[in-house]
Amino acid sequence: MFKRTQKIWHKHFLSHAMLLFNNNHTESVIITDSERHILFTNEVFTNTTGYSANEVLGKTPKFLQGILTDKDSSKKLNTAIQNKESITIELINYRKDGSPFWNSFSITPYFNPLGKLLYWIGIQRNITQQRQLEQELLEAKNKAEQLAFTKSQFLANMSHEIRTPMNSILGFSELSQESNDLSEIKQYLANINTASSHLMAILNDILDLSKIQAEGFTLNKKPFYLKNLLDSIQLLYPTTGRSFTLEANCNINNPFLPFLIGDELRIKQVLLNLLNNAFKFSPHGSVKLIVDCEKINVSGTRFIQLKFSIVDTGIGISEEQLKSIFKRFTQADTSISRNFGGTGLGLAISQQLIQSMGGEIQVQSTLGKGSTFSFELPLEISNDAIKNPSLNTDIEQLTLYDNSVFPNKRILVVDDDKMSQVVAKLMLKKLDFGFEVAENGAIAIDLINKKRFDLVLMDIQMPVMNGLQATHNIRKSYTEQDLPIIGMSAGILLHDQMACFNAGMNSFLPKPLDFESLKNELVKLLS
Ligand code: ADP
């Protein structure tokens, strides 16, 4: 009698479950008997696992677990089942097609009124998406932590990099104040000069990178002469002493390819950066710059593909370090950076510049054997240069004037800062120019009205009348050809420069003045 009642009840229960769990139920349901043999699964279960109810009836749900299922969670589940206790747990199950998914499920024992265990009811949810999200969040968190670490490492490194030249500057200036020996003082000043240039290079790197990364960064594309570029590089690394070779696998003297269109200064910046690294990281080895030319025709325009390879036989870079070598502030390893110095910005800047010029930088390296950094640049051949040979003579003239002097030319230096005045005066003296100094824009205008000048070097920020206002006023009486004006400012961002050009200046030089740049600018504007 009791058995019959139980059987009816059992049937009743299952048909009830079917109605309850199949109709629009959003979770997967498994009902087993007390021994964990499956009696019922709903449609959601079939949709999630790929198993139909018939395929799993009579089996124990354990078959859903697999190799990735966490053993501890599986054990906890078994213990709860043995103790006839309900449990909620997350573990990996497998679909019929073998693919794993994250399952969050609760199983609850179901007893009859006499306390006998009849069923287990399991409700499951596929939480793969949620897990993925958690995983992504974890990765994002790790990335942020990594970035913070790199940043603090960079700051520590940067502060060390800035402190080193600062120590020299402070130390040697103090020493020279105490010394009466002229030759000793001269040596101290030379040391101060070296340290200052180093400091300047670091600041320039930081500024340059932020400028390149800022929106609106533009290349200054102009026709340039490949041979001149390579010559100027060769001059910097004389072949004597350290072993440096330049190998051009194309006829760079080819008269039909005199000019390429590109940003020569930026190309040079990248080359110098990579060459300096090659020398820095090859204390005993040799360095080679190889230039390959390949003509390519892109829809009628004449393009040339230049490939630059910088090959060294230095310390090399490990495979692991190669992965992050182009990242900002990254150095192959901090102990190396301590041995060799540097900020870890050079390669990031180079990569950005090459990419903005349409190329890609690559590196191959073997630890202990050496490295090869290479990049290809597509460059247009200037039609003007081909049609108009006078451009060629421009170049010749430039070199011709390069070492000559302008004894009859007079320059007006307008600057309120005494130190800047001295620097400008010394440089002009070295170039044999005649010059005069005005303390601000108003005095400059006064002088220009009284005397003849051939060019004005104009600071921007000055009391009484600033450089922009002064230029604006001067342009009312003198054109850019009559009286060229070169702006000078420590603010070297694009909008500072634009302000100078808008006011009517011919060109712009960043402060502190660089002797070579000043000389080039004067040659260009006065010849
Ligand atoms: P910096 O040289 O100022 O540290 P870079 O961005 O130019 O910064 O270079 C980053 C790192 O890449 C260097 O610190 C060095 O570890 C590694 N590296 C660059 N060039 C070479 C090279 N030619 N040989 C070996 N390691 C190099």
PDB file of C-alpha atoms in Angstrom, residues 45-247:
ATOM      1  CA  PHE A  45      19.690  21.849 -19.880  1.00  0.00           C
ATOM      2  CA  THR A  46      19.537  20.459 -23.425  1.00  0.00           C
ATOM      3  CA  ASN A  47      20.190  23.915 -24.888  1.00  0.00           C
ATOM      4  CA  THR A  48      23.202  24.533 -22.659  1.00  0.00           C
ATOM      5  CA  THR A  49      24.833  21.122 -22.795  1.00  0.00           C
ATOM      6  CA  GLY A  50      23.718  19.717 -26.132  1.00  0.00           C
ATOM      7  CA  TYR A  51      22.468  16.512 -24.431  1.00  0.00           C
ATOM      8  CA  SER A  52      18.831  15.516 -24.890  1.00  0.00           C
ATOM      9  CA  ALA A  53      16.973  14.259 -21.811  1.00  0.00           C
ATOM     10  CA  ASN A  54      16.934  10.686 -23.173  1.00  0.00           C
ATOM     11  CA  GLU A  55      20.712  10.650 -23.570  1.00  0.00           C
ATOM     12  CA  VAL A  56      21.323  11.381 -19.901  1.00  0.00           C
ATOM     13  CA  LEU A  57      18.502   9.542 -18.100  1.00  0.00           C
ATOM     14  CA  GLY A  58      19.909   7.035 -15.603  1.00  0.00           C
ATOM     15  CA  LYS A  59      23.447   8.542 -15.631  1.00  0.00           C
ATOM     16  CA  THR A  60      24.904  10.485 -12.687  1.00  0.00           C
ATOM     17  CA  PRO A  61      25.614  14.193 -13.398  1.00  0.00           C
ATOM     18  CA  LYS A  62      29.288  13.600 -12.613  1.00  0.00           C
ATOM     19  CA  PHE A  63      29.829  12.767 -16.320  1.00  0.00           C
ATOM     20  CA  LEU A  64      29.463  16.511 -17.051  1.00  0.00           C
ATOM     21  CA  GLN A  65      32.778  17.175 -15.307  1.00  0.00           C
ATOM     22  CA  GLY A  66      36.137  16.946 -17.036  1.00  0.00           C
ATOM     23  CA  ILE A  67      39.811  17.686 -16.951  1.00  0.00           C
ATOM     24  CA  LEU A  68      39.482  21.425 -16.218  1.00  0.00           C
ATOM     25  CA  THR A  69      36.984  20.882 -13.412  1.00  0.00           C
ATOM     26  CA  ASP A  70      38.485  22.038 -10.147  1.00  0.00           C
ATOM     27  CA  LYS A  71      39.137  18.933  -7.987  1.00  0.00           C
ATOM     28  CA  ASP A  72      38.510  20.748  -4.693  1.00  0.00           C
ATOM     29  CA  SER A  73      35.103  22.020  -5.791  1.00  0.00           C
ATOM     30  CA  SER A  74      34.241  18.545  -7.036  1.00  0.00           C
ATOM     31  CA  LYS A  75      35.207  17.071  -3.632  1.00  0.00           C
ATOM     32  CA  LYS A  76      33.129  19.660  -1.752  1.00  0.00           C
ATOM     33  CA  LEU A  77      30.170  18.727  -3.890  1.00  0.00           C
ATOM     34  CA  ASN A  78      30.595  15.008  -3.117  1.00  0.00           C
ATOM     35  CA  THR A  79      30.870  15.658   0.615  1.00  0.00           C
ATOM     36  CA  ALA A  80      27.644  17.692   0.571  1.00  0.00           C
ATOM     37  CA  ILE A  81      25.918  14.861  -1.311  1.00  0.00           C
ATOM     38  CA  GLN A  82      27.151  12.266   1.190  1.00  0.00           C
ATOM     39  CA  ASN A  83      25.935  14.461   4.057  1.00  0.00           C
ATOM     40  CA  LYS A  84      22.630  15.017   2.251  1.00  0.00           C
ATOM     41  CA  GLU A  85      23.130  18.767   2.505  1.00  0.00           C
ATOM     42  CA  SER A  86      22.355  21.401  -0.083  1.00  0.00           C
ATOM     43  CA  ILE A  87      25.259  23.253  -1.655  1.00  0.00           C
ATOM     44  CA  THR A  88      25.916  26.071  -4.158  1.00  0.00           C
ATOM     45  CA  ILE A  89      29.114  25.829  -6.125  1.00  0.00           C
ATOM     46  CA  GLU A  90      30.827  27.084  -9.312  1.00  0.00           C
ATOM     47  CA  LEU A  91      32.668  24.629 -11.494  1.00  0.00           C
ATOM     48  CA  ILE A  92      33.543  23.808 -15.067  1.00  0.00           C
ATOM     49  CA  ASN A  93      31.276  21.378 -16.936  1.00  0.00           C
ATOM     50  CA  TYR A  94      31.556  20.058 -20.457  1.00  0.00           C
ATOM     51  CA  ARG A  95      29.060  20.146 -23.302  1.00  0.00           C
ATOM     52  CA  LYS A  96      28.354  17.185 -25.571  1.00  0.00           C
ATOM     53  CA  ASP A  97      30.726  18.685 -28.168  1.00  0.00           C
ATOM     54  CA  GLY A  98      33.535  18.694 -25.593  1.00  0.00           C
ATOM     55  CA  SER A  99      33.618  22.437 -24.989  1.00  0.00           C
ATOM     56  CA  PRO A 100      33.891  23.573 -21.354  1.00  0.00           C
ATOM     57  CA  PHE A 101      31.648  26.166 -19.712  1.00  0.00           C
ATOM     58  CA  TRP A 102      31.403  27.718 -16.279  1.00  0.00           C
ATOM     59  CA  ASN A 103      28.461  26.411 -14.327  1.00  0.00           C
ATOM     60  CA  SER A 104      27.074  27.865 -11.137  1.00  0.00           C
ATOM     61  CA  PHE A 105      24.716  25.410  -9.527  1.00  0.00           C
ATOM     62  CA  SER A 106      22.827  24.608  -6.386  1.00  0.00           C
ATOM     63  CA  ILE A 107      21.601  21.152  -5.446  1.00  0.00           C
ATOM     64  CA  THR A 108      19.028  20.571  -2.763  1.00  0.00           C
ATOM     65  CA  PRO A 109      17.981  17.217  -1.238  1.00  0.00           C
ATOM     66  CA  TYR A 110      14.268  16.504  -1.166  1.00  0.00           C
ATOM     67  CA  PHE A 111      12.979  14.285   1.698  1.00  0.00           C
ATOM     68  CA  ASN A 112       9.638  12.526   2.231  1.00  0.00           C
ATOM     69  CA  PRO A 113       7.671  13.261   5.408  1.00  0.00           C
ATOM     70  CA  LEU A 114       9.449  10.329   7.103  1.00  0.00           C
ATOM     71  CA  GLY A 115      12.854  11.900   6.450  1.00  0.00           C
ATOM     72  CA  LYS A 116      13.832   9.530   3.654  1.00  0.00           C
ATOM     73  CA  LEU A 117      15.906  11.124   0.850  1.00  0.00           C
ATOM     74  CA  LEU A 118      13.943  10.885  -2.406  1.00  0.00           C
ATOM     75  CA  TYR A 119      15.449  13.319  -4.897  1.00  0.00           C
ATOM     76  CA  TRP A 120      18.126  15.841  -5.540  1.00  0.00           C
ATOM     77  CA  ILE A 121      17.011  18.938  -7.391  1.00  0.00           C
ATOM     78  CA  GLY A 122      19.837  20.743  -9.180  1.00  0.00           C
ATOM     79  CA  ILE A 123      19.475  24.197 -10.655  1.00  0.00           C
ATOM     80  CA  GLN A 124      22.297  25.378 -12.903  1.00  0.00           C
ATOM     81  CA  ARG A 125      23.310  28.613 -14.552  1.00  0.00           C
ATOM     82  CA  ASN A 126      25.889  29.060 -17.341  1.00  0.00           C
ATOM     83  CA  ILE A 127      28.133  31.830 -15.985  1.00  0.00           C
ATOM     84  CA  THR A 128      30.809  31.693 -18.688  1.00  0.00           C
ATOM     85  CA  GLN A 129      30.127  35.290 -19.759  1.00  0.00           C
ATOM     86  CA  GLN A 130      30.283  36.530 -16.203  1.00  0.00           C
ATOM     87  CA  ARG A 131      33.525  34.631 -15.681  1.00  0.00           C
ATOM     88  CA  GLN A 132      34.933  36.087 -18.883  1.00  0.00           C
ATOM     89  CA  LEU A 133      34.036  39.558 -17.674  1.00  0.00           C
ATOM     90  CA  GLU A 134      35.732  38.829 -14.369  1.00  0.00           C
ATOM     91  CA  GLN A 135      38.777  37.586 -16.238  1.00  0.00           C
ATOM     92  CA  GLU A 136      38.869  40.713 -18.423  1.00  0.00           C
ATOM     93  CA  LEU A 137      38.549  42.918 -15.343  1.00  0.00           C
ATOM     94  CA  LEU A 138      41.388  41.037 -13.717  1.00  0.00           C
ATOM     95  CA  GLU A 139      43.535  41.490 -16.808  1.00  0.00           C
ATOM     96  CA  ALA A 140      42.683  45.203 -16.963  1.00  0.00           C
ATOM     97  CA  LYS A 141      43.614  45.504 -13.306  1.00  0.00           C
ATOM     98  CA  ASN A 142      46.929  43.738 -13.874  1.00  0.00           C
ATOM     99  CA  LYS A 143      47.613  45.956 -16.862  1.00  0.00           C
ATOM    100  CA  ALA A 144      46.897  49.105 -14.840  1.00  0.00           C
ATOM    101  CA  GLU A 145      49.159  47.845 -12.077  1.00  0.00           C
ATOM    102  CA  GLN A 146      51.869  47.069 -14.613  1.00  0.00           C
ATOM    103  CA  LEU A 147      51.514  50.582 -16.072  1.00  0.00           C
ATOM    104  CA  ALA A 148      51.720  52.151 -12.628  1.00  0.00           C
ATOM    105  CA  PHE A 149      54.813  50.087 -11.967  1.00  0.00           C
ATOM    106  CA  THR A 150      56.402  51.098 -15.283  1.00  0.00           C
ATOM    107  CA  LYS A 151      55.547  54.713 -14.560  1.00  0.00           C
ATOM    108  CA  SER A 152      57.082  54.714 -11.132  1.00  0.00           C
ATOM    109  CA  GLN A 153      60.099  52.911 -12.516  1.00  0.00           C
ATOM    110  CA  PHE A 154      60.286  55.585 -15.204  1.00  0.00           C
ATOM    111  CA  LEU A 155      60.045  58.382 -12.640  1.00  0.00           C
ATOM    112  CA  ALA A 156      62.781  56.826 -10.527  1.00  0.00           C
ATOM    113  CA  ASN A 157      64.921  56.384 -13.606  1.00  0.00           C
ATOM    114  CA  MET A 158      64.140  59.864 -14.894  1.00  0.00           C
ATOM    115  CA  SER A 159      64.945  61.473 -11.589  1.00  0.00           C
ATOM    116  CA  HIS A 160      68.246  59.596 -11.605  1.00  0.00           C
ATOM    117  CA  GLU A 161      68.875  60.690 -15.194  1.00  0.00           C
ATOM    118  CA  ILE A 162      68.168  64.345 -14.397  1.00  0.00           C
ATOM    119  CA  ARG A 163      70.062  64.308 -11.130  1.00  0.00           C
ATOM    120  CA  THR A 164      73.261  63.021 -12.696  1.00  0.00           C
ATOM    121  CA  PRO A 165      73.864  66.026 -14.989  1.00  0.00           C
ATOM    122  CA  MET A 166      72.429  68.381 -12.344  1.00  0.00           C
ATOM    123  CA  ASN A 167      75.052  67.113  -9.881  1.00  0.00           C
ATOM    124  CA  SER A 168      77.796  67.876 -12.394  1.00  0.00           C
ATOM    125  CA  ILE A 169      76.427  71.326 -13.124  1.00  0.00           C
ATOM    126  CA  LEU A 170      76.111  72.259  -9.448  1.00  0.00           C
ATOM    127  CA  GLY A 171      79.386  70.614  -8.485  1.00  0.00           C
ATOM    128  CA  PHE A 172      81.519  72.131 -11.219  1.00  0.00           C
ATOM    129  CA  SER A 173      79.977  75.594 -10.963  1.00  0.00           C
ATOM    130  CA  GLU A 174      80.749  75.591  -7.255  1.00  0.00           C
ATOM    131  CA  LEU A 175      84.301  74.435  -7.951  1.00  0.00           C
ATOM    132  CA  SER A 176      84.852  77.138 -10.546  1.00  0.00           C
ATOM    133  CA  GLN A 177      83.737  79.819  -8.105  1.00  0.00           C
ATOM    134  CA  GLU A 178      86.468  78.698  -5.750  1.00  0.00           C
ATOM    135  CA  SER A 179      89.201  78.327  -8.360  1.00  0.00           C
ATOM    136  CA  ASN A 180      91.542  81.020  -9.665  1.00  0.00           C
ATOM    137  CA  ASP A 181      93.188  78.823 -12.251  1.00  0.00           C
ATOM    138  CA  LEU A 182      91.842  79.795 -15.658  1.00  0.00           C
ATOM    139  CA  SER A 183      92.587  76.503 -17.391  1.00  0.00           C
ATOM    140  CA  GLU A 184      90.954  74.612 -14.525  1.00  0.00           C
ATOM    141  CA  ILE A 185      87.879  76.844 -14.739  1.00  0.00           C
ATOM    142  CA  LYS A 186      87.745  76.242 -18.486  1.00  0.00           C
ATOM    143  CA  GLN A 187      87.711  72.497 -17.913  1.00  0.00           C
ATOM    144  CA  TYR A 188      84.920  72.875 -15.321  1.00  0.00           C
ATOM    145  CA  LEU A 189      82.910  74.943 -17.785  1.00  0.00           C
ATOM    146  CA  ALA A 190      83.394  72.291 -20.453  1.00  0.00           C
ATOM    147  CA  ASN A 191      82.033  69.720 -17.999  1.00  0.00           C
ATOM    148  CA  ILE A 192      79.081  71.970 -17.191  1.00  0.00           C
ATOM    149  CA  ASN A 193      78.418  72.353 -20.887  1.00  0.00           C
ATOM    150  CA  THR A 194      78.419  68.593 -21.489  1.00  0.00           C
ATOM    151  CA  ALA A 195      76.101  67.994 -18.550  1.00  0.00           C
ATOM    152  CA  SER A 196      73.746  70.782 -19.673  1.00  0.00           C
ATOM    153  CA  SER A 197      73.476  69.379 -23.195  1.00  0.00           C
ATOM    154  CA  HIS A 198      72.690  66.007 -21.703  1.00  0.00           C
ATOM    155  CA  LEU A 199      69.978  67.521 -19.541  1.00  0.00           C
ATOM    156  CA  MET A 200      68.595  69.359 -22.542  1.00  0.00           C
ATOM    157  CA  ALA A 201      68.483  66.121 -24.538  1.00  0.00           C
ATOM    158  CA  ILE A 202      66.404  64.465 -21.817  1.00  0.00           C
ATOM    159  CA  LEU A 203      63.943  67.360 -21.687  1.00  0.00           C
ATOM    160  CA  ASN A 204      63.724  67.396 -25.469  1.00  0.00           C
ATOM    161  CA  ASP A 205      62.948  63.688 -25.535  1.00  0.00           C
ATOM    162  CA  ILE A 206      60.096  64.090 -23.079  1.00  0.00           C
ATOM    163  CA  LEU A 207      58.669  67.068 -24.948  1.00  0.00           C
ATOM    164  CA  ASP A 208      59.147  65.429 -28.303  1.00  0.00           C
ATOM    165  CA  LEU A 209      57.286  62.311 -27.318  1.00  0.00           C
ATOM    166  CA  SER A 210      54.331  64.252 -25.941  1.00  0.00           C
ATOM    167  CA  LYS A 211      54.319  66.395 -29.076  1.00  0.00           C
ATOM    168  CA  ILE A 212      54.386  63.398 -31.403  1.00  0.00           C
ATOM    169  CA  GLN A 213      51.641  61.714 -29.449  1.00  0.00           C
ATOM    170  CA  ALA A 214      49.465  64.822 -29.343  1.00  0.00           C
ATOM    171  CA  GLU A 215      46.891  65.156 -32.069  1.00  0.00           C
ATOM    172  CA  GLY A 216      47.780  67.519 -34.835  1.00  0.00           C
ATOM    173  CA  PHE A 217      51.419  66.497 -35.044  1.00  0.00           C
ATOM    174  CA  THR A 218      52.517  67.172 -38.615  1.00  0.00           C
ATOM    175  CA  LEU A 219      55.597  66.256 -40.567  1.00  0.00           C
ATOM    176  CA  ASN A 220      57.521  68.973 -42.321  1.00  0.00           C
ATOM    177  CA  LYS A 221      57.838  67.382 -45.751  1.00  0.00           C
ATOM    178  CA  LYS A 222      60.211  69.085 -48.144  1.00  0.00           C
ATOM    179  CA  PRO A 223      62.525  68.000 -50.916  1.00  0.00           C
ATOM    180  CA  PHE A 224      65.840  66.844 -49.481  1.00  0.00           C
ATOM    181  CA  TYR A 225      69.040  65.429 -50.832  1.00  0.00           C
ATOM    182  CA  LEU A 226      69.721  61.910 -49.564  1.00  0.00           C
ATOM    183  CA  LYS A 227      73.451  62.293 -50.062  1.00  0.00           C
ATOM    184  CA  ASN A 228      73.552  65.360 -47.803  1.00  0.00           C
ATOM    185  CA  LEU A 229      71.668  63.526 -45.104  1.00  0.00           C
ATOM    186  CA  LEU A 230      74.057  60.572 -45.219  1.00  0.00           C
ATOM    187  CA  ASP A 231      77.099  62.851 -45.390  1.00  0.00           C
ATOM    188  CA  SER A 232      75.981  64.736 -42.304  1.00  0.00           C
ATOM    189  CA  ILE A 233      75.578  61.444 -40.448  1.00  0.00           C
ATOM    190  CA  GLN A 234      78.986  60.228 -41.557  1.00  0.00           C
ATOM    191  CA  LEU A 235      80.470  63.453 -40.201  1.00  0.00           C
ATOM    192  CA  LEU A 236      79.036  62.688 -36.759  1.00  0.00           C
ATOM    193  CA  TYR A 237      80.521  59.231 -36.605  1.00  0.00           C
ATOM    194  CA  PRO A 238      84.012  59.424 -38.049  1.00  0.00           C
ATOM    195  CA  THR A 239      85.212  56.024 -39.165  1.00  0.00           C
ATOM    196  CA  THR A 240      88.356  56.366 -37.117  1.00  0.00           C
ATOM    197  CA  GLY A 241      88.302  55.189 -33.507  1.00  0.00           C
ATOM    198  CA  ARG A 242      85.113  53.170 -33.190  1.00  0.00           C
ATOM    199  CA  SER A 243      84.299  51.028 -36.170  1.00  0.00           C
ATOM    200  CA  PHE A 244      81.503  52.640 -38.136  1.00  0.00           C
ATOM    201  CA  THR A 245      80.647  51.876 -41.743  1.00  0.00           C
ATOM    202  CA  LEU A 246      78.061  53.378 -44.006  1.00  0.00           C
ATOM    203  CA  GLU A 247      76.987  51.162 -46.831  1.00  0.00           C
TER     204      GLU A 247
END
